[in-house]
mmCIF file of C-alpha atoms in Angstrom:
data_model
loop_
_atom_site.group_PDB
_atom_site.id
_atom_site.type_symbol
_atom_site.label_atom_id
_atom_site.label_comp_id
_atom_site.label_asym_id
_atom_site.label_seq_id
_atom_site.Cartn_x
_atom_site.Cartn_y
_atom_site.Cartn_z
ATOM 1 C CA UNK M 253 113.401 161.586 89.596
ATOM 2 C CA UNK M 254 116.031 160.919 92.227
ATOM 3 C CA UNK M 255 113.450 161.739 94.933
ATOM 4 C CA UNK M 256 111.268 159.082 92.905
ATOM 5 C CA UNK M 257 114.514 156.255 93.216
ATOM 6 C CA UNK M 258 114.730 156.921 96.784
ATOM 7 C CA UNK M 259 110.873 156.438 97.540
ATOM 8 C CA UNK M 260 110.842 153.308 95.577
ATOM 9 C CA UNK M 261 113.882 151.840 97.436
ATOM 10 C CA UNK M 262 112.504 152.672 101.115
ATOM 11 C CA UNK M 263 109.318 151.128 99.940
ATOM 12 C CA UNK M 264 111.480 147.507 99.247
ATOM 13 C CA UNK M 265 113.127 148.090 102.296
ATOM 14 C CA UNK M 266 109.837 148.389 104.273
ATOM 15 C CA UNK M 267 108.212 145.566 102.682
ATOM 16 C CA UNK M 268 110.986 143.599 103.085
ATOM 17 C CA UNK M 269 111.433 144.198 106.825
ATOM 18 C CA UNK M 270 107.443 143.341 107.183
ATOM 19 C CA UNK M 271 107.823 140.203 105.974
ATOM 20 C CA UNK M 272 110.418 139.400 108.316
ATOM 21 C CA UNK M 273 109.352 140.435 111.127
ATOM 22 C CA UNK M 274 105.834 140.213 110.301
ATOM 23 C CA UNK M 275 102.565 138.147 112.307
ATOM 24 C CA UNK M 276 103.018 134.887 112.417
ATOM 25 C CA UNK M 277 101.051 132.598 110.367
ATOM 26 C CA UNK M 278 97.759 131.181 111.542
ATOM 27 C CA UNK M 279 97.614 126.992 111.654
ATOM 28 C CA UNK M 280 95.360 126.142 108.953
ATOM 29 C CA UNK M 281 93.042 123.138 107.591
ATOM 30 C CA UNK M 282 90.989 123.000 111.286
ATOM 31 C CA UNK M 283 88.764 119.886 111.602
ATOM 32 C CA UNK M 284 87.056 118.156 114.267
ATOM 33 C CA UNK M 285 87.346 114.372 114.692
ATOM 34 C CA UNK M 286 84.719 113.031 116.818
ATOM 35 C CA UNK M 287 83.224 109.535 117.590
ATOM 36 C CA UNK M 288 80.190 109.791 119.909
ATOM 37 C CA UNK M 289 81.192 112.431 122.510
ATOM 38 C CA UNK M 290 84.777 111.566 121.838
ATOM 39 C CA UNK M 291 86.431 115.140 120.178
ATOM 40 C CA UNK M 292 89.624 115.823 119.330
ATOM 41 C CA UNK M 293 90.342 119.574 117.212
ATOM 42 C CA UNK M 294 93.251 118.920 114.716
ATOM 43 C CA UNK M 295 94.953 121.446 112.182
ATOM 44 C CA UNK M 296 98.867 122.055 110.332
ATOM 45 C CA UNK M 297 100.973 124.411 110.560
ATOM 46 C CA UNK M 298 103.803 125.464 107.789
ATOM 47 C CA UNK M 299 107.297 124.972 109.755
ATOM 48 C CA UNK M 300 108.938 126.677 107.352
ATOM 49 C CA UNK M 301 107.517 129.669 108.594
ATOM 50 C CA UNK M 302 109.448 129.962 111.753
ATOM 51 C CA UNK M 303 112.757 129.017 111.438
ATOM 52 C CA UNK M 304 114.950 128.712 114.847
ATOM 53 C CA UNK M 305 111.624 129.126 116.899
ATOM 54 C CA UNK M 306 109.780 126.946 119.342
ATOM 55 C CA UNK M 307 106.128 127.127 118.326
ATOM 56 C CA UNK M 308 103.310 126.136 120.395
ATOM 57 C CA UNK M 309 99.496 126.092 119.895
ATOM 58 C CA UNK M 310 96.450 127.140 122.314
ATOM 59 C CA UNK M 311 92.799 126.139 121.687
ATOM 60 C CA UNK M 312 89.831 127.031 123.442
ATOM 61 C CA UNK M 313 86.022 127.028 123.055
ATOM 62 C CA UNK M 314 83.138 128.613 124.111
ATOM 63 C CA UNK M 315 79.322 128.394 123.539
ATOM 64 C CA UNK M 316 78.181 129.803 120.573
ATOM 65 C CA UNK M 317 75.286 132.372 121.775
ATOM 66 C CA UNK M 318 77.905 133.656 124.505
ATOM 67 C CA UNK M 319 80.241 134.756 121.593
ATOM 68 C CA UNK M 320 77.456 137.836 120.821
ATOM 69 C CA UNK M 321 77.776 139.388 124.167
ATOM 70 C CA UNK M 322 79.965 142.400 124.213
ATOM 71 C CA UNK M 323 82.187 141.370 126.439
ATOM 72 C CA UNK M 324 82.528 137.676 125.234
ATOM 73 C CA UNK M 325 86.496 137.306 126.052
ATOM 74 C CA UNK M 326 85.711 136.656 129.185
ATOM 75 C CA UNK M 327 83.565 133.497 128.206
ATOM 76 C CA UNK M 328 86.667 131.667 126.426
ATOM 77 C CA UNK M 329 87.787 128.276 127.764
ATOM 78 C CA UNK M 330 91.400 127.048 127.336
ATOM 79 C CA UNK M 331 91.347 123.129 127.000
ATOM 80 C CA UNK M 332 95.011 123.270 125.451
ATOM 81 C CA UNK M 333 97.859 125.758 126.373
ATOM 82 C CA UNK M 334 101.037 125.758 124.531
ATOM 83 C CA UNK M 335 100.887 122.322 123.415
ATOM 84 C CA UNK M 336 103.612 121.268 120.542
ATOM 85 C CA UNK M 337 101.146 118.850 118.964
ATOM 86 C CA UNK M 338 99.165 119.205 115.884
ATOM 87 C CA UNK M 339 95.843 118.361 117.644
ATOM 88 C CA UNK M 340 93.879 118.633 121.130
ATOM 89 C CA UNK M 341 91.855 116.531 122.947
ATOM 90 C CA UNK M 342 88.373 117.949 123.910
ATOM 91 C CA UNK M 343 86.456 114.682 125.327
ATOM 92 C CA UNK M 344 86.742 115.816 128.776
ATOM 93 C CA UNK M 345 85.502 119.708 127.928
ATOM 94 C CA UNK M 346 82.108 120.326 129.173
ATOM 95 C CA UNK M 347 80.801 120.246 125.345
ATOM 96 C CA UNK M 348 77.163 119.254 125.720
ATOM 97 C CA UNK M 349 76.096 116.743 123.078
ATOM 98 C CA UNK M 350 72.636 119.009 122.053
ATOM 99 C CA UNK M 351 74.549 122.116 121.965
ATOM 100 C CA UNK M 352 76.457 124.904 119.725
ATOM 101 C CA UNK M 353 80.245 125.567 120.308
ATOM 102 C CA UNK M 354 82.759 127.577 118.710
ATOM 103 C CA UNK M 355 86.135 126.588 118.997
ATOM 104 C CA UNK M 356 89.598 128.016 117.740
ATOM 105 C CA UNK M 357 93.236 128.063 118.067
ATOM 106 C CA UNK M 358 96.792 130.194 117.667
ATOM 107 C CA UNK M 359 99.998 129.465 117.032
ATOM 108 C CA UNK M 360 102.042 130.889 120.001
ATOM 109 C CA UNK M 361 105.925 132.145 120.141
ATOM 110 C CA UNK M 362 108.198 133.752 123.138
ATOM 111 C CA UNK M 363 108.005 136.781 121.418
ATOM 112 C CA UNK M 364 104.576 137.153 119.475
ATOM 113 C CA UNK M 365 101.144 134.924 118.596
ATOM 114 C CA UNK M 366 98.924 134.176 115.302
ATOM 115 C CA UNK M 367 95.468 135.497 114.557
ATOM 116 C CA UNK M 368 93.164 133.400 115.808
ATOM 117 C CA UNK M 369 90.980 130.664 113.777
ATOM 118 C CA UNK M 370 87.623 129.533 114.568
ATOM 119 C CA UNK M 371 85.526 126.758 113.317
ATOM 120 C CA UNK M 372 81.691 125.676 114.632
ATOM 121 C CA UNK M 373 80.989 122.722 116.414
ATOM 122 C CA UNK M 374 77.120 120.697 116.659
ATOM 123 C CA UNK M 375 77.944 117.432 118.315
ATOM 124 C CA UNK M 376 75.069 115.870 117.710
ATOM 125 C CA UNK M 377 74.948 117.328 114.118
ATOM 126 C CA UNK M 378 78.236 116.934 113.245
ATOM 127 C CA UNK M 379 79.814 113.776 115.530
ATOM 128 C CA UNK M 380 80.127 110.700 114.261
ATOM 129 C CA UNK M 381 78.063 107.768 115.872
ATOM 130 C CA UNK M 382 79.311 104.583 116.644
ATOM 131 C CA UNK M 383 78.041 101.126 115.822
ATOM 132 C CA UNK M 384 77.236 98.714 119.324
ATOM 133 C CA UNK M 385 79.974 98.287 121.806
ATOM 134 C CA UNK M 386 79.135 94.781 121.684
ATOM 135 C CA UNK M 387 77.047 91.807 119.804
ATOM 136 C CA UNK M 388 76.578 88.400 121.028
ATOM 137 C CA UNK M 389 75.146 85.794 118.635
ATOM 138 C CA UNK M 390 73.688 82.166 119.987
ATOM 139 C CA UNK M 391 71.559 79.509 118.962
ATOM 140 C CA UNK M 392 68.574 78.644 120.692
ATOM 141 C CA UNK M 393 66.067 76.107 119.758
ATOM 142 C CA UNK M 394 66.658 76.799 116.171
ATOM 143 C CA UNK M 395 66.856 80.405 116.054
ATOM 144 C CA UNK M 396 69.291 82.843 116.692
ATOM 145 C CA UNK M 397 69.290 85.458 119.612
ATOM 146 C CA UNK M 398 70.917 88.149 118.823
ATOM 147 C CA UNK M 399 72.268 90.602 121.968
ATOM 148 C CA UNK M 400 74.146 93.834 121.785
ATOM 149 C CA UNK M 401 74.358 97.067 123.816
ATOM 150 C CA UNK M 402 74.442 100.652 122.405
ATOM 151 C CA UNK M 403 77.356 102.818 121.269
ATOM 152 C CA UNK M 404 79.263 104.190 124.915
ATOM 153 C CA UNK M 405 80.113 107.821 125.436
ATOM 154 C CA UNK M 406 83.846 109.136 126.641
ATOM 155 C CA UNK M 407 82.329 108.148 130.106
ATOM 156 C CA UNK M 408 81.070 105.001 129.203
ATOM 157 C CA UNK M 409 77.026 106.483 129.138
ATOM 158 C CA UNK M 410 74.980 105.191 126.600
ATOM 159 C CA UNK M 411 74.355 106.899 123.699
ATOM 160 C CA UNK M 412 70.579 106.245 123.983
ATOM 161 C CA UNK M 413 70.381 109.058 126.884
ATOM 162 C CA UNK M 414 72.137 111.278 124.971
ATOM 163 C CA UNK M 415 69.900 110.935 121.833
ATOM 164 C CA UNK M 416 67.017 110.942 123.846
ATOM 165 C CA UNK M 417 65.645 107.544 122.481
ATOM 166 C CA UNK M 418 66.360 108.323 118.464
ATOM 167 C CA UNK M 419 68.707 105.432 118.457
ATOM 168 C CA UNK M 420 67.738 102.457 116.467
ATOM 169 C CA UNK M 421 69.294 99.479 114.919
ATOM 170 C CA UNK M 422 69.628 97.531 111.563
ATOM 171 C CA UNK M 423 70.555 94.165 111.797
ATOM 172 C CA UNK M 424 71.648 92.451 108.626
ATOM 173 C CA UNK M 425 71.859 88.149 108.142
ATOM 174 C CA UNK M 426 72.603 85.773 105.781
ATOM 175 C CA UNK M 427 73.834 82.577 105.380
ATOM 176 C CA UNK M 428 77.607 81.790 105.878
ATOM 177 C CA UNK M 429 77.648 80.288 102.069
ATOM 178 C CA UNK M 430 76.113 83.363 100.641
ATOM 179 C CA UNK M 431 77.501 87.370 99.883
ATOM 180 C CA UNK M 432 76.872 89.928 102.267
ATOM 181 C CA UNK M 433 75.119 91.880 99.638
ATOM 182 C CA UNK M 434 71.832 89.500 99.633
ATOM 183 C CA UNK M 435 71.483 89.855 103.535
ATOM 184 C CA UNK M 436 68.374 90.195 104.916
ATOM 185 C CA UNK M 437 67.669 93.324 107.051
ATOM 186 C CA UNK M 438 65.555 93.958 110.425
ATOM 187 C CA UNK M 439 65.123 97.504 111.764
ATOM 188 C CA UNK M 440 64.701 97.271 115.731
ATOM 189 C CA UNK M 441 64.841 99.540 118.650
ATOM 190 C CA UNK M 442 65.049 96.685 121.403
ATOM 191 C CA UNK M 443 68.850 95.369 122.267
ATOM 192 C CA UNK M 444 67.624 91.784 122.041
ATOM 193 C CA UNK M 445 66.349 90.224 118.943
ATOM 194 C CA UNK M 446 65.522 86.641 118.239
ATOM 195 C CA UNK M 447 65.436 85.484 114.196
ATOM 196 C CA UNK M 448 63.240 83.083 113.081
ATOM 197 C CA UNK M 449 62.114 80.761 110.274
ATOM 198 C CA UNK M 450 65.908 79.963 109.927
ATOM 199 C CA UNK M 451 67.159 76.741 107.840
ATOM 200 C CA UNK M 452 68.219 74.168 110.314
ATOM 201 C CA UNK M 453 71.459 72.875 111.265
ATOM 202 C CA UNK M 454 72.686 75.574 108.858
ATOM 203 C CA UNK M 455 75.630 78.528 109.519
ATOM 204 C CA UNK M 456 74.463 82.308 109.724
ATOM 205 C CA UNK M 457 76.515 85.338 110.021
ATOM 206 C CA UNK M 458 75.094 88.723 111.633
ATOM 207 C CA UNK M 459 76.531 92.451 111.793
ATOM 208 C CA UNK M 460 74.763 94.999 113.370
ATOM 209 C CA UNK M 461 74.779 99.126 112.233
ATOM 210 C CA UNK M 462 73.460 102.036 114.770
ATOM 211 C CA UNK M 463 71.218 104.675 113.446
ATOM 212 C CA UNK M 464 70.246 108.575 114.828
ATOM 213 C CA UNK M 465 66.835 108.671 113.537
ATOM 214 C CA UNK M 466 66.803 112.282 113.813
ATOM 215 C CA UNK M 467 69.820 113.503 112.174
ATOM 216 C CA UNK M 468 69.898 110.479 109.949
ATOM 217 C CA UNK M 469 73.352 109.233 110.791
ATOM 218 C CA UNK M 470 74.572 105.900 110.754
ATOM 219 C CA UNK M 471 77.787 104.153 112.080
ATOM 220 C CA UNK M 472 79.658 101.570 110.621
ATOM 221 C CA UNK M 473 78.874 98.121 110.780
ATOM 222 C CA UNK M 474 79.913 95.901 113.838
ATOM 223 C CA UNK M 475 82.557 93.078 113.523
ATOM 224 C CA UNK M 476 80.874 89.646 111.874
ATOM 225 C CA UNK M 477 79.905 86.678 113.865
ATOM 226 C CA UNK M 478 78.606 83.806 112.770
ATOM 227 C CA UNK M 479 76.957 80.766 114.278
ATOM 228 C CA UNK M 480 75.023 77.579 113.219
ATOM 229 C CA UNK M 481 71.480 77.139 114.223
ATOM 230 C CA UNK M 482 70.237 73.969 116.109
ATOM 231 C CA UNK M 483 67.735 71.000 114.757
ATOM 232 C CA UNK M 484 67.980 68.229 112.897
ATOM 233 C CA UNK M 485 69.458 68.262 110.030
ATOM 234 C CA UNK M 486 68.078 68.004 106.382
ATOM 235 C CA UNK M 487 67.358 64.731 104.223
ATOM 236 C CA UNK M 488 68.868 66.217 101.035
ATOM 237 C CA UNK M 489 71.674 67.374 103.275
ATOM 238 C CA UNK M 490 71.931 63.783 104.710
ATOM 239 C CA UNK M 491 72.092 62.249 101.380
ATOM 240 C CA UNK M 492 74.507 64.347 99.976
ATOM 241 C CA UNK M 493 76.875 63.333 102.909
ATOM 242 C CA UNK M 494 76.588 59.812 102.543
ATOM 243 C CA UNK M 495 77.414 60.544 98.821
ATOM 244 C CA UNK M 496 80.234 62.572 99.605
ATOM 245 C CA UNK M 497 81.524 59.740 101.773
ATOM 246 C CA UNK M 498 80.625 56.281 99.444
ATOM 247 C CA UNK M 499 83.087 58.115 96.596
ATOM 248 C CA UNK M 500 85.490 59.036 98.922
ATOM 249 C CA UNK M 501 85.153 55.625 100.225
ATOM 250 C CA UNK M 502 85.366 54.051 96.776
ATOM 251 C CA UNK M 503 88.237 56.932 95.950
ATOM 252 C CA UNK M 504 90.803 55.509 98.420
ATOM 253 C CA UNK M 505 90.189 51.687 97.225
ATOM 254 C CA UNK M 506 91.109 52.255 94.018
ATOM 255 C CA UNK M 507 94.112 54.687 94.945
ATOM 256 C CA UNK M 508 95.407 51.278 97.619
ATOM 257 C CA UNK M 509 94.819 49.121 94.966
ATOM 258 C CA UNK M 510 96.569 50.997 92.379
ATOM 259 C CA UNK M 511 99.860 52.318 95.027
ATOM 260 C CA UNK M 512 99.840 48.161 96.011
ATOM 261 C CA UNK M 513 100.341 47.282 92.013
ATOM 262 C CA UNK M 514 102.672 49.841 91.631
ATOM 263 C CA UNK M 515 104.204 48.616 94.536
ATOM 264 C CA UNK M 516 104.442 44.708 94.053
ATOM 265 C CA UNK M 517 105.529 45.194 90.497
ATOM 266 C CA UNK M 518 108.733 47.493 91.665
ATOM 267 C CA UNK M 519 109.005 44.636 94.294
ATOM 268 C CA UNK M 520 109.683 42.106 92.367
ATOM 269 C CA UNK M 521 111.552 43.965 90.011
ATOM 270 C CA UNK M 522 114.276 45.274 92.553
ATOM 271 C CA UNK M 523 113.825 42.791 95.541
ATOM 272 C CA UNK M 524 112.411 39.124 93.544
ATOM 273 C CA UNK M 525 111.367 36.761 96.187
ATOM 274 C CA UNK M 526 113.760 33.713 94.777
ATOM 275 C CA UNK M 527 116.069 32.699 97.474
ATOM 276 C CA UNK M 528 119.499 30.858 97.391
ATOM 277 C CA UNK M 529 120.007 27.175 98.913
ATOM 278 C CA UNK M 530 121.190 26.958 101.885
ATOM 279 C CA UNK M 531 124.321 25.939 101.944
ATOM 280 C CA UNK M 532 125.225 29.231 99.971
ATOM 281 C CA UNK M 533 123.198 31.390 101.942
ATOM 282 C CA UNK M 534 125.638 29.820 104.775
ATOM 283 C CA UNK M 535 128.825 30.086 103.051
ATOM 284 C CA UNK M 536 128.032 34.190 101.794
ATOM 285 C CA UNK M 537 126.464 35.335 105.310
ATOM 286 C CA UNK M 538 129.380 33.105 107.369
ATOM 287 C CA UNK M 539 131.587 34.823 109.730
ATOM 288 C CA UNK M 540 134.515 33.037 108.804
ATOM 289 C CA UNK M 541 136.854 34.742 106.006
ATOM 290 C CA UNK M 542 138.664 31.276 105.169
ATOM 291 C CA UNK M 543 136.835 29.664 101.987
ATOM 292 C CA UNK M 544 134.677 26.792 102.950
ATOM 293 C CA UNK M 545 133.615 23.448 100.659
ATOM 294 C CA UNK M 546 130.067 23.659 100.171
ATOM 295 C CA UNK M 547 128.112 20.767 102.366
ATOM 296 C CA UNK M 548 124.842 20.240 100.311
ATOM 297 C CA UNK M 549 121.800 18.441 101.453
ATOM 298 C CA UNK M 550 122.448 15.341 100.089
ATOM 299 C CA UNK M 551 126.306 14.546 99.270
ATOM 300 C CA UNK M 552 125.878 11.433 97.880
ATOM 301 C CA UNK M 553 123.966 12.840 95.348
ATOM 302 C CA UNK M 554 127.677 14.662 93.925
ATOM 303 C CA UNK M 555 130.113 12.863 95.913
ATOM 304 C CA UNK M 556 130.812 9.098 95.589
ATOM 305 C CA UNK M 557 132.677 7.218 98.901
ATOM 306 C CA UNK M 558 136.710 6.082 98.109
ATOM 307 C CA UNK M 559 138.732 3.535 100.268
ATOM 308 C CA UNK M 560 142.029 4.435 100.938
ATOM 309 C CA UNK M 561 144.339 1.235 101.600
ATOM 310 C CA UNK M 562 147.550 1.245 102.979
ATOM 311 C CA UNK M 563 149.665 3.094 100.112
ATOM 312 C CA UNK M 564 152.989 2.616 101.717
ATOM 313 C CA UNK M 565 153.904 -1.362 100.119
ATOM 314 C CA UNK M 566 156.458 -3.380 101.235
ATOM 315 C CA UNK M 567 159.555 -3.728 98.991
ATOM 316 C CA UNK M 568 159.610 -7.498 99.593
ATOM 317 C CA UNK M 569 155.845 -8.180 99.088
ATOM 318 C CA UNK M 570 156.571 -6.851 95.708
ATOM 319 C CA UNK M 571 159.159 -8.787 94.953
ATOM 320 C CA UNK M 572 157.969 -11.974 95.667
ATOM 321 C CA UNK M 573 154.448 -10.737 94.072
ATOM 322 C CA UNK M 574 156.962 -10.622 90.866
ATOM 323 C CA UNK M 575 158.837 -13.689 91.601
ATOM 324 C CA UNK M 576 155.463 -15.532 91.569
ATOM 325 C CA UNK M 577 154.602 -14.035 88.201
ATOM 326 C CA UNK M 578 158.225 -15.002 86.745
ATOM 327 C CA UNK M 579 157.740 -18.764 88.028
ATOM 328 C CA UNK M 580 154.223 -19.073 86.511
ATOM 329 C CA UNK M 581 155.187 -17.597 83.402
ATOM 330 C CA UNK M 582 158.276 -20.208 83.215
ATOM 331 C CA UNK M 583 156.215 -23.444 84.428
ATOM 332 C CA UNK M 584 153.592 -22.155 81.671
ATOM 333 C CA UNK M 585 156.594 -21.447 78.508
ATOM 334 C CA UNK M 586 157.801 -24.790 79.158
ATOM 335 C CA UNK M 587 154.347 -26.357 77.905
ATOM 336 C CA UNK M 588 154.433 -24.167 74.942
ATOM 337 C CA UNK M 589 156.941 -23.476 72.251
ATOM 338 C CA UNK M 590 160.253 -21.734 72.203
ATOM 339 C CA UNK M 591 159.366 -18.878 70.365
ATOM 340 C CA UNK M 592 155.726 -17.988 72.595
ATOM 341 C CA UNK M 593 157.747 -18.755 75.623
ATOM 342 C CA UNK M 594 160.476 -16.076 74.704
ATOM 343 C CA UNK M 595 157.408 -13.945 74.073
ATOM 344 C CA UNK M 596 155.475 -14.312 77.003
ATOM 345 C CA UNK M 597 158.344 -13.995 79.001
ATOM 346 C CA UNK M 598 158.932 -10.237 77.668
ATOM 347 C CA UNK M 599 155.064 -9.463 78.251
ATOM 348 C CA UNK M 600 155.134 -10.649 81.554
ATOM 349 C CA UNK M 601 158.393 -8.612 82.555
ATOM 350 C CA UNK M 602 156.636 -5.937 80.502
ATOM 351 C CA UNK M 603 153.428 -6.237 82.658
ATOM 352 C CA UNK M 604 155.099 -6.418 85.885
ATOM 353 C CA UNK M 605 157.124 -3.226 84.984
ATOM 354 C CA UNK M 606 153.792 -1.238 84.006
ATOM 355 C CA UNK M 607 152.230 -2.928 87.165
ATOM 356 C CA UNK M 608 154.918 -1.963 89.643
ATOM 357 C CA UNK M 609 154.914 1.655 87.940
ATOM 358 C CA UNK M 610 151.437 2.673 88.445
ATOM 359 C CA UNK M 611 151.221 1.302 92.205
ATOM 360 C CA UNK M 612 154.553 3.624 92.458
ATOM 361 C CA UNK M 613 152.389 6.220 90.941
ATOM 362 C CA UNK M 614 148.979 5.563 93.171
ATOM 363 C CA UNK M 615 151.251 5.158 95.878
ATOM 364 C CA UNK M 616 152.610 8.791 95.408
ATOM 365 C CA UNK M 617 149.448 10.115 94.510
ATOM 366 C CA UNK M 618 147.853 8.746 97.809
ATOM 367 C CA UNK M 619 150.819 9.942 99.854
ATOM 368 C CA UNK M 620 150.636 13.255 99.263
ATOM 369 C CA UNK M 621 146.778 13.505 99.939
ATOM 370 C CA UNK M 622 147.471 11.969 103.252
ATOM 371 C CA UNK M 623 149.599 14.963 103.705
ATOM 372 C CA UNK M 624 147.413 17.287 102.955
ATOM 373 C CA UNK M 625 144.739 15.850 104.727
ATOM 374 C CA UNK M 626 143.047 12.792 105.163
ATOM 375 C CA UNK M 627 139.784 12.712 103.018
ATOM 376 C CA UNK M 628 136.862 9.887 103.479
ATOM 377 C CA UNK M 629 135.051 10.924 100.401
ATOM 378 C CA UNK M 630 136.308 12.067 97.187
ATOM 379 C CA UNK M 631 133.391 14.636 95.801
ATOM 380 C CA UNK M 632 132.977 15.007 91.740
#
């Protein structure tokens, strides 16, 4: 039993010290991504793996009917040494388009290197094609011309060499108004197509898709253009643009006559058109800050003219102008009786009191006008 214990526990210790120090691990999920005779080998790698270590990768590749020889080592072709990237660029490896490679890669350390893996590789099985390196749409006397040239290698060849004339086209159209989906489609080896028995004056939109007749492949579809086609244009289509623009036309006079309502009515709600006479207009937009009498149009309709006299009466005038009543009034008691002559001669020293107190009065009434200011018209 206690030579049983001691097996058991070199046996964890050996495993243990395996695991350690063990191979290390091969990169895994290897794919090719390829676009005409554009190639580039990509794979991952588990970090976690290989802590504290620098870990590079190798790839190589060699033709597939080589790899049966004995001695096919020798045959290998490094494309990437020691690279830190996840990936490796083969476009510029002699990898002819028609033939069979095999290509792998290895994780590499300073002190040891992964197992190698190995995937196959038919370019022209297996690469994707591309759609036309370029499309040029115009209208010519009603129909469209369509120009594009084919798909271009990593060194700008045409794809047609490569595919040994299998490459074809399909060219799909449609009106700009319409889906994609109800497109008409034309199949065409040629790189110049014209369309015809096209609507006139009317927009189209093309796209264009490459084909490998052989291997059945097809590439995405080219970048939309549209264009319009030439010729005169419909009647209906006339018509319905003179339509368009008589209820426009008719749209924008009602809308001014409706904004001018709205607008008079706020007008002369806010800002009435009634203007103040003159002579106020004067006095409220007058420079001067002192107030001013108004001057209407016609004064004499509210003023009425007074003459001043001399107010300022001489004390002897006066008295002789009472003297003259007092010797009338005497001449004239002495032809009546006693009694009315006693009486007159209180009502005329009554008058001539009443008289001499009101021109007293005028007189200093008058006066102090004159001091304030002559006036020549005395205004109601």
């Amino acid at each position: 039993m206690e030579a049983l214990r001691c097996f058991c526990v070199c046996s964890l210790l050996l495993l243990k010290v395996s695991t350690g120090f063990g191979d290390l691990r091969c990169p895994e999920n290897v794919s090719m991504d390829s676009l005409n005779t554009r190639y580039v080998l990509r794979w991952d790698w588990p970090h976690e793996t290989a802590i504290n270590q620098t870990v590079t990768f190798t790839t190589q590749y060699i033709l597939e009917y080589r790899s049966r020889k004995a001695n096919y080592e020798q045959y290998w072709t490094s494309v990437c040494v020691n690279v830190l990237e996840h990936h490796c660029d083969f476009s510029g490896a002699e990898l002819h388009y028609n033939g069979l490679f095999l290509l792998r890669v290895r994780a590499n350390t300073s002190q040891q290197s992964s197992s190698w893996v190995q995937i196959s590789f038919c370019p022209d099985e297996q690469a994707a094609l591309g759609p036309p390196s370029s499309v040029k749409l115009s209208s010519v006397k009603g129909d469209l011309e369509i120009i594009f040239t084919d798909p271009l290698s990593s060194t700008n060849q045409s794809m047609k060499t490569l595919l040994e004339d299998k490459l074809s086209y399909l060219i799909q159209y449609w009106r700009r108004s319409e889906e994609p989906q109800k497109a008409k489609v034309l199949e065409t080896n040629n790189n110049l197509v014209m369309l015809t028995e096209l609507d006139r004056q009317t927009w189209y939109c093309v796209r264009v898709q490459s084909r490998d007749v052989f291997y059945n492949k097809s590439s995405v579809y080219s970048d939309t253009q549209c264009t319009r086609t030439e010729g005169q244009m419909p009647y209906w289509e006339i018509f319905l643009y003179v339509l368009i623009g008589l209820l426009l036309f008719f749209l924008l006079v009602l809308l001014y006559f409706c904004f001018y309502k709205m607008f008079t009515l706020l007008k002369n709600t806010f800002c009435p058109d009634i203007q103040l006479p003159d002579h106020i207009q004067e006095l409220l937009f007058s420079e001067s800050k002192k107030p001013q009498l108004l001057s209407p149009e016609y004064p004499e309709s509210v003023c009425e003219p007074l003459v001043l006299v001399r107010t300022e009466l001489d004390a002897v005038a006066v008295d002789e102008h009472s003297n003259a009543g007092e010797e009338d009034s005497s001449t004239h008691s002495r032809h009546g009786s006693g009694d009315s002559g006693v009486y007159s001669t209180e009502e005329d020293s009554s008058h001539r009191s009443t008289t001499h107190t009101d021109l007293q009065m005028s007189s200093q009434k008058h006066r102090v006008e004159l001091h304030d200011g002559t006036l020549l018209e005395l205004c109601a």
